[in-house]
PDB file of N, CA and C in Angstrom:
ATOM      1  N   ALA A1424      -4.407  -4.563 -14.238  1.00 63.00           N
ATOM      2  CA  ALA A1424      -5.160  -4.349 -13.009  1.00 63.00           C
ATOM      3  C   ALA A1424      -4.584  -3.171 -12.224  1.00 63.00           C
ATOM      4  N   ILE A1425      -3.256  -3.066 -12.189  1.00 68.00           N
ATOM      5  CA  ILE A1425      -2.619  -1.994 -11.428  1.00 68.00           C
ATOM      6  C   ILE A1425      -2.988  -0.636 -12.016  1.00 68.00           C
ATOM      7  N   GLN A1426      -2.990  -0.507 -13.330  1.00 70.00           N
ATOM      8  CA  GLN A1426      -3.355   0.763 -13.960  1.00 70.00           C
ATOM      9  C   GLN A1426      -4.813   1.107 -13.687  1.00 70.00           C
ATOM     10  N   SER A1427      -5.687   0.123 -13.715  1.00 64.00           N
ATOM     11  CA  SER A1427      -7.106   0.360 -13.456  1.00 64.00           C
ATOM     12  C   SER A1427      -7.348   0.825 -12.033  1.00 64.00           C
ATOM     13  N   LEU A1428      -6.586   0.306 -11.095  1.00 63.00           N
ATOM     14  CA  LEU A1428      -6.782   0.630  -9.687  1.00 63.00           C
ATOM     15  C   LEU A1428      -6.062   1.901  -9.255  1.00 63.00           C
ATOM     16  N   ALA A1429      -5.102   2.362 -10.031  1.00 66.00           N
ATOM     17  CA  ALA A1429      -4.268   3.502  -9.629  1.00 66.00           C
ATOM     18  C   ALA A1429      -5.074   4.761  -9.344  1.00 66.00           C
ATOM     19  N   SER A1430      -6.142   4.970 -10.077  1.00 62.00           N
ATOM     20  CA  SER A1430      -6.926   6.194  -9.899  1.00 62.00           C
ATOM     21  C   SER A1430      -8.048   6.035  -8.874  1.00 62.00           C
ATOM     22  N   THR A1431      -8.084   4.928  -8.180  1.00 61.00           N
ATOM     23  CA  THR A1431      -9.151   4.691  -7.208  1.00 61.00           C
ATOM     24  C   THR A1431      -8.610   4.740  -5.790  1.00 61.00           C
ATOM     25  N   ASP A1432      -9.516   4.704  -4.839  1.00 68.00           N
ATOM     26  CA  ASP A1432      -9.146   4.683  -3.425  1.00 68.00           C
ATOM     27  C   ASP A1432      -9.097   3.258  -2.882  1.00 68.00           C
ATOM     28  N   ARG A1433      -9.095   2.272  -3.734  1.00 79.00           N
ATOM     29  CA  ARG A1433      -9.105   0.879  -3.299  1.00 79.00           C
ATOM     30  C   ARG A1433      -7.682   0.426  -2.974  1.00 79.00           C
ATOM     31  N   ILE A1434      -7.174   0.928  -1.860  1.00 85.00           N
ATOM     32  CA  ILE A1434      -5.787   0.673  -1.456  1.00 85.00           C
ATOM     33  C   ILE A1434      -5.526  -0.818  -1.284  1.00 85.00           C
ATOM     34  N   THR A1435      -6.449  -1.526  -0.659  1.00 86.00           N
ATOM     35  CA  THR A1435      -6.248  -2.959  -0.422  1.00 86.00           C
ATOM     36  C   THR A1435      -6.103  -3.713  -1.737  1.00 86.00           C
ATOM     37  N   ALA A1436      -6.919  -3.369  -2.721  1.00 88.00           N
ATOM     38  CA  ALA A1436      -6.825  -4.020  -4.026  1.00 88.00           C
ATOM     39  C   ALA A1436      -5.506  -3.675  -4.708  1.00 88.00           C
ATOM     40  N   GLN A1437      -5.049  -2.435  -4.551  1.00 89.00           N
ATOM     41  CA  GLN A1437      -3.764  -2.033  -5.125  1.00 89.00           C
ATOM     42  C   GLN A1437      -2.621  -2.806  -4.480  1.00 89.00           C
ATOM     43  N   ILE A1438      -2.675  -2.936  -3.166  1.00 92.00           N
ATOM     44  CA  ILE A1438      -1.636  -3.688  -2.448  1.00 92.00           C
ATOM     45  C   ILE A1438      -1.587  -5.118  -2.964  1.00 92.00           C
ATOM     46  N   ARG A1439      -2.752  -5.737  -3.071  1.00 93.00           N
ATOM     47  CA  ARG A1439      -2.835  -7.132  -3.531  1.00 93.00           C
ATOM     48  C   ARG A1439      -2.292  -7.276  -4.954  1.00 93.00           C
ATOM     49  N   ALA A1440      -2.645  -6.338  -5.832  1.00 93.00           N
ATOM     50  CA  ALA A1440      -2.184  -6.414  -7.221  1.00 93.00           C
ATOM     51  C   ALA A1440      -0.661  -6.311  -7.303  1.00 93.00           C
ATOM     52  N   HIS A1441      -0.075  -5.380  -6.564  1.00 94.00           N
ATOM     53  CA  HIS A1441       1.387  -5.238  -6.567  1.00 94.00           C
ATOM     54  C   HIS A1441       2.051  -6.465  -5.947  1.00 94.00           C
ATOM     55  N   ASP A1442       1.451  -7.013  -4.906  1.00 96.00           N
ATOM     56  CA  ASP A1442       2.003  -8.194  -4.252  1.00 96.00           C
ATOM     57  C   ASP A1442       1.996  -9.400  -5.193  1.00 96.00           C
ATOM     58  N   VAL A1443       0.865  -9.631  -5.847  1.00 97.00           N
ATOM     59  CA  VAL A1443       0.756 -10.767  -6.768  1.00 97.00           C
ATOM     60  C   VAL A1443       1.731 -10.610  -7.930  1.00 97.00           C
ATOM     61  N   LEU A1444       1.798  -9.405  -8.493  1.00 97.00           N
ATOM     62  CA  LEU A1444       2.729  -9.168  -9.597  1.00 97.00           C
ATOM     63  C   LEU A1444       4.169  -9.367  -9.140  1.00 97.00           C
ATOM     64  N   GLY A1445       4.511  -8.839  -7.976  1.00 98.00           N
ATOM     65  CA  GLY A1445       5.869  -8.989  -7.457  1.00 98.00           C
ATOM     66  C   GLY A1445       6.262 -10.440  -7.270  1.00 98.00           C
ATOM     67  N   ARG A1446       5.369 -11.218  -6.691  1.00 98.00           N
ATOM     68  CA  ARG A1446       5.657 -12.643  -6.481  1.00 98.00           C
ATOM     69  C   ARG A1446       5.798 -13.383  -7.806  1.00 98.00           C
ATOM     70  N   ASN A1447       4.951 -13.023  -8.772  1.00 98.00           N
ATOM     71  CA  ASN A1447       5.023 -13.654 -10.081  1.00 98.00           C
ATOM     72  C   ASN A1447       6.347 -13.335 -10.765  1.00 98.00           C
ATOM     73  N   LEU A1448       6.770 -12.089 -10.674  1.00 98.00           N
ATOM     74  CA  LEU A1448       8.049 -11.698 -11.279  1.00 98.00           C
ATOM     75  C   LEU A1448       9.218 -12.420 -10.616  1.00 98.00           C
ATOM     76  N   LEU A1449       9.164 -12.569  -9.293  1.00 98.00           N
ATOM     77  CA  LEU A1449      10.231 -13.296  -8.595  1.00 98.00           C
ATOM     78  C   LEU A1449      10.295 -14.748  -9.058  1.00 98.00           C
ATOM     79  N   LYS A1450       9.137 -15.377  -9.238  1.00 98.00           N
ATOM     80  CA  LYS A1450       9.103 -16.768  -9.709  1.00 98.00           C
ATOM     81  C   LYS A1450       9.693 -16.899 -11.107  1.00 98.00           C
ATOM     82  N   LYS A1451       9.522 -15.856 -11.921  1.00 98.00           N
ATOM     83  CA  LYS A1451      10.064 -15.864 -13.281  1.00 98.00           C
ATOM     84  C   LYS A1451      11.541 -15.511 -13.312  1.00 98.00           C
ATOM     85  N   GLY A1452      12.113 -15.173 -12.150  1.00 98.00           N
ATOM     86  CA  GLY A1452      13.527 -14.841 -12.097  1.00 98.00           C
ATOM     87  C   GLY A1452      13.831 -13.367 -12.290  1.00 98.00           C
ATOM     88  N   GLU A1453      12.804 -12.548 -12.367  1.00 98.00           N
ATOM     89  CA  GLU A1453      12.995 -11.105 -12.535  1.00 98.00           C
ATOM     90  C   GLU A1453      13.043 -10.461 -11.151  1.00 98.00           C
ATOM     91  N   THR A1454      14.185 -10.654 -10.496  1.00 98.00           N
ATOM     92  CA  THR A1454      14.351 -10.267  -9.098  1.00 98.00           C
ATOM     93  C   THR A1454      14.157  -8.778  -8.859  1.00 98.00           C
ATOM     94  N   LYS A1455      14.813  -7.943  -9.643  1.00 98.00           N
ATOM     95  CA  LYS A1455      14.742  -6.495  -9.409  1.00 98.00           C
ATOM     96  C   LYS A1455      13.311  -5.985  -9.553  1.00 98.00           C
ATOM     97  N   ALA A1456      12.661  -6.335 -10.641  1.00 98.00           N
ATOM     98  CA  ALA A1456      11.286  -5.879 -10.878  1.00 98.00           C
ATOM     99  C   ALA A1456      10.336  -6.441  -9.817  1.00 98.00           C
ATOM    100  N   GLY A1457      10.558  -7.691  -9.428  1.00 98.00           N
ATOM    101  CA  GLY A1457       9.725  -8.310  -8.399  1.00 98.00           C
ATOM    102  C   GLY A1457       9.859  -7.615  -7.065  1.00 98.00           C
ATOM    103  N   GLU A1458      11.093  -7.308  -6.690  1.00 98.00           N
ATOM    104  CA  GLU A1458      11.331  -6.610  -5.420  1.00 98.00           C
ATOM    105  C   GLU A1458      10.729  -5.209  -5.440  1.00 98.00           C
ATOM    106  N   GLU A1459      10.798  -4.544  -6.595  1.00 97.00           N
ATOM    107  CA  GLU A1459      10.211  -3.205  -6.709  1.00 97.00           C
ATOM    108  C   GLU A1459       8.701  -3.257  -6.492  1.00 97.00           C
ATOM    109  N   GLU A1460       8.047  -4.254  -7.065  1.00 96.00           N
ATOM    110  CA  GLU A1460       6.598  -4.394  -6.884  1.00 96.00           C
ATOM    111  C   GLU A1460       6.257  -4.716  -5.430  1.00 96.00           C
ATOM    112  N   LEU A1461       7.040  -5.579  -4.809  1.00 97.00           N
ATOM    113  CA  LEU A1461       6.797  -5.903  -3.401  1.00 97.00           C
ATOM    114  C   LEU A1461       7.047  -4.686  -2.512  1.00 97.00           C
ATOM    115  N   ASP A1462       8.046  -3.876  -2.848  1.00 97.00           N
ATOM    116  CA  ASP A1462       8.295  -2.637  -2.100  1.00 97.00           C
ATOM    117  C   ASP A1462       7.114  -1.674  -2.236  1.00 97.00           C
ATOM    118  N   THR A1463       6.559  -1.598  -3.438  1.00 95.00           N
ATOM    119  CA  THR A1463       5.388  -0.746  -3.655  1.00 95.00           C
ATOM    120  C   THR A1463       4.218  -1.235  -2.810  1.00 95.00           C
ATOM    121  N   ALA A1464       4.018  -2.544  -2.773  1.00 94.00           N
ATOM    122  CA  ALA A1464       2.943  -3.115  -1.953  1.00 94.00           C
ATOM    123  C   ALA A1464       3.160  -2.786  -0.484  1.00 94.00           C
ATOM    124  N   ARG A1465       4.407  -2.898  -0.017  1.00 94.00           N
ATOM    125  CA  ARG A1465       4.706  -2.581   1.383  1.00 94.00           C
ATOM    126  C   ARG A1465       4.462  -1.104   1.685  1.00 94.00           C
ATOM    127  N   SER A1466       4.862  -0.241   0.775  1.00 92.00           N
ATOM    128  CA  SER A1466       4.662   1.200   0.964  1.00 92.00           C
ATOM    129  C   SER A1466       3.180   1.537   1.058  1.00 92.00           C
ATOM    130  N   LEU A1467       2.395   0.961   0.169  1.00 88.00           N
ATOM    131  CA  LEU A1467       0.951   1.188   0.216  1.00 88.00           C
ATOM    132  C   LEU A1467       0.356   0.641   1.507  1.00 88.00           C
ATOM    133  N   SER A1468       0.885  -0.482   1.953  1.00 88.00           N
ATOM    134  CA  SER A1468       0.410  -1.078   3.200  1.00 88.00           C
ATOM    135  C   SER A1468       0.707  -0.168   4.385  1.00 88.00           C
ATOM    136  N   ASP A1469       1.886   0.448   4.380  1.00 83.00           N
ATOM    137  CA  ASP A1469       2.245   1.378   5.454  1.00 83.00           C
ATOM    138  C   ASP A1469       1.311   2.583   5.468  1.00 83.00           C
ATOM    139  N   VAL A1470       0.977   3.090   4.280  1.00 77.00           N
ATOM    140  CA  VAL A1470       0.060   4.226   4.179  1.00 77.00           C
ATOM    141  C   VAL A1470      -1.319   3.828   4.701  1.00 77.00           C
ATOM    142  N   ALA A1471      -1.787   2.652   4.300  1.00 69.00           N
ATOM    143  CA  ALA A1471      -3.099   2.181   4.747  1.00 69.00           C
ATOM    144  C   ALA A1471      -3.117   1.981   6.254  1.00 69.00           C
ATOM    145  N   SER A1472      -2.031   1.459   6.813  1.00 70.00           N
ATOM    146  CA  SER A1472      -1.950   1.242   8.258  1.00 70.00           C
ATOM    147  C   SER A1472      -1.963   2.563   9.007  1.00 70.00           C
ATOM    148  N   ALA A1473      -1.232   3.542   8.509  1.00 67.00           N
ATOM    149  CA  ALA A1473      -1.196   4.857   9.153  1.00 67.00           C
ATOM    150  C   ALA A1473      -2.570   5.508   9.096  1.00 67.00           C
ATOM    151  N   PHE A1474      -3.239   5.347   7.964  1.00 63.00           N
ATOM    152  CA  PHE A1474      -4.564   5.939   7.804  1.00 63.00           C
ATOM    153  C   PHE A1474      -5.576   5.288   8.737  1.00 63.00           C
ATOM    154  N   SER A1475      -5.560   3.972   8.826  1.00 65.00           N
ATOM    155  CA  SER A1475      -6.548   3.277   9.652  1.00 65.00           C
ATOM    156  C   SER A1475      -6.266   3.415  11.137  1.00 65.00           C
ATOM    157  N   SER A1476      -5.039   3.749  11.517  1.00 63.00           N
ATOM    158  CA  SER A1476      -4.716   3.890  12.933  1.00 63.00           C
ATOM    159  C   SER A1476      -4.855   5.327  13.415  1.00 63.00           C
ATOM    160  N   SER A1477      -5.196   6.228  12.500  1.00 59.00           N
ATOM    161  CA  SER A1477      -5.376   7.618  12.913  1.00 59.00           C
ATOM    162  C   SER A1477      -6.677   7.743  13.690  1.00 59.00           C
ATOM    163  N   SER A1478      -6.689   8.693  14.603  1.00 49.00           N
ATOM    164  CA  SER A1478      -7.906   8.917  15.378  1.00 49.00           C
ATOM    165  C   SER A1478      -8.142  10.405  15.536  1.00 49.00           C
ATOM    166  N   ILE A1479      -9.389  10.754  15.716  1.00 46.00           N
ATOM    167  CA  ILE A1479      -9.749  12.152  15.921  1.00 46.00           C
ATOM    168  C   ILE A1479     -10.262  12.294  17.343  1.00 46.00           C
ATOM    169  N   SER A1480      -9.684  13.218  18.058  1.00 42.00           N
ATOM    170  CA  SER A1480     -10.085  13.465  19.434  1.00 42.00           C
ATOM    171  C   SER A1480     -11.099  14.600  19.462  1.00 42.00           C
ATOM    172  N   ALA A1481     -12.302  14.329  19.917  1.00 43.00           N
ATOM    173  CA  ALA A1481     -13.353  15.343  19.976  1.00 43.00           C
ATOM    174  C   ALA A1481     -13.103  16.330  21.102  1.00 43.00           C
ATOM    175  N   GLU A1482     -12.376  15.918  22.125  1.00 42.00           N
ATOM    176  CA  GLU A1482     -12.155  16.786  23.272  1.00 42.00           C
ATOM    177  C   GLU A1482     -11.276  17.979  22.940  1.00 42.00           C
ATOM    178  N   ASP A1483     -10.159  17.756  22.271  1.00 45.00           N
ATOM    179  CA  ASP A1483      -9.262  18.870  21.961  1.00 45.00           C
ATOM    180  C   ASP A1483      -9.270  19.236  20.479  1.00 45.00           C
ATOM    181  N   GLU A1484     -10.147  18.628  19.709  1.00 47.00           N
ATOM    182  CA  GLU A1484     -10.335  18.899  18.295  1.00 47.00           C
ATOM    183  C   GLU A1484      -9.042  18.840  17.491  1.00 47.00           C
ATOM    184  N   THR A1485      -8.203  17.855  17.772  1.00 48.00           N
ATOM    185  CA  THR A1485      -6.972  17.661  17.004  1.00 48.00           C
ATOM    186  C   THR A1485      -6.981  16.277  16.390  1.00 48.00           C
ATOM    187  N   ASP A1486      -6.333  16.167  15.264  1.00 48.00           N
ATOM    188  CA  ASP A1486      -6.181  14.874  14.609  1.00 48.00           C
ATOM    189  C   ASP A1486      -4.837  14.294  14.993  1.00 48.00           C
ATOM    190  N   GLU A1487      -4.840  13.016  15.316  1.00 50.00           N
ATOM    191  CA  GLU A1487      -3.594  12.324  15.609  1.00 50.00           C
ATOM    192  C   GLU A1487      -3.341  11.329  14.495  1.00 50.00           C
ATOM    193  N   VAL A1488      -2.422  11.679  13.609  1.00 51.00           N
ATOM    194  CA  VAL A1488      -2.125  10.829  12.470  1.00 51.00           C
ATOM    195  C   VAL A1488      -0.640  10.531  12.466  1.00 51.00           C
ATOM    196  N   ALA A1489      -0.299   9.245  12.473  1.00 48.00           N
ATOM    197  CA  ALA A1489       1.104   8.835  12.409  1.00 48.00           C
ATOM    198  C   ALA A1489       1.426   8.468  10.970  1.00 48.00           C
ATOM    199  N   LEU A1490       2.022   9.391  10.225  1.00 50.00           N
ATOM    200  CA  LEU A1490       2.354   9.122   8.834  1.00 50.00           C
ATOM    201  C   LEU A1490       3.783   8.660   8.649  1.00 50.00           C
ATOM    202  N   LYS A1491       4.641   8.935   9.597  1.00 44.00           N
ATOM    203  CA  LYS A1491       6.028   8.501   9.431  1.00 44.00           C
ATOM    204  C   LYS A1491       6.516   7.882  10.687  1.00 44.00           C
TER     205      LYS A1491
END
């Protein structure tokens, strides 16, 4: 699922796939791989949050985007 979604703009689906995989790996005892997947999900979530919180001001024609 992760490979299929990688080339798409479906960020929410990508986040969910990494989250589910990470949790599954943790349950199986694969701590490092599980944490890496959860970190990837968090990173994608941060990108999605920054994107959705950006706004465009028509008055001064500038974009306000908080990426970091």
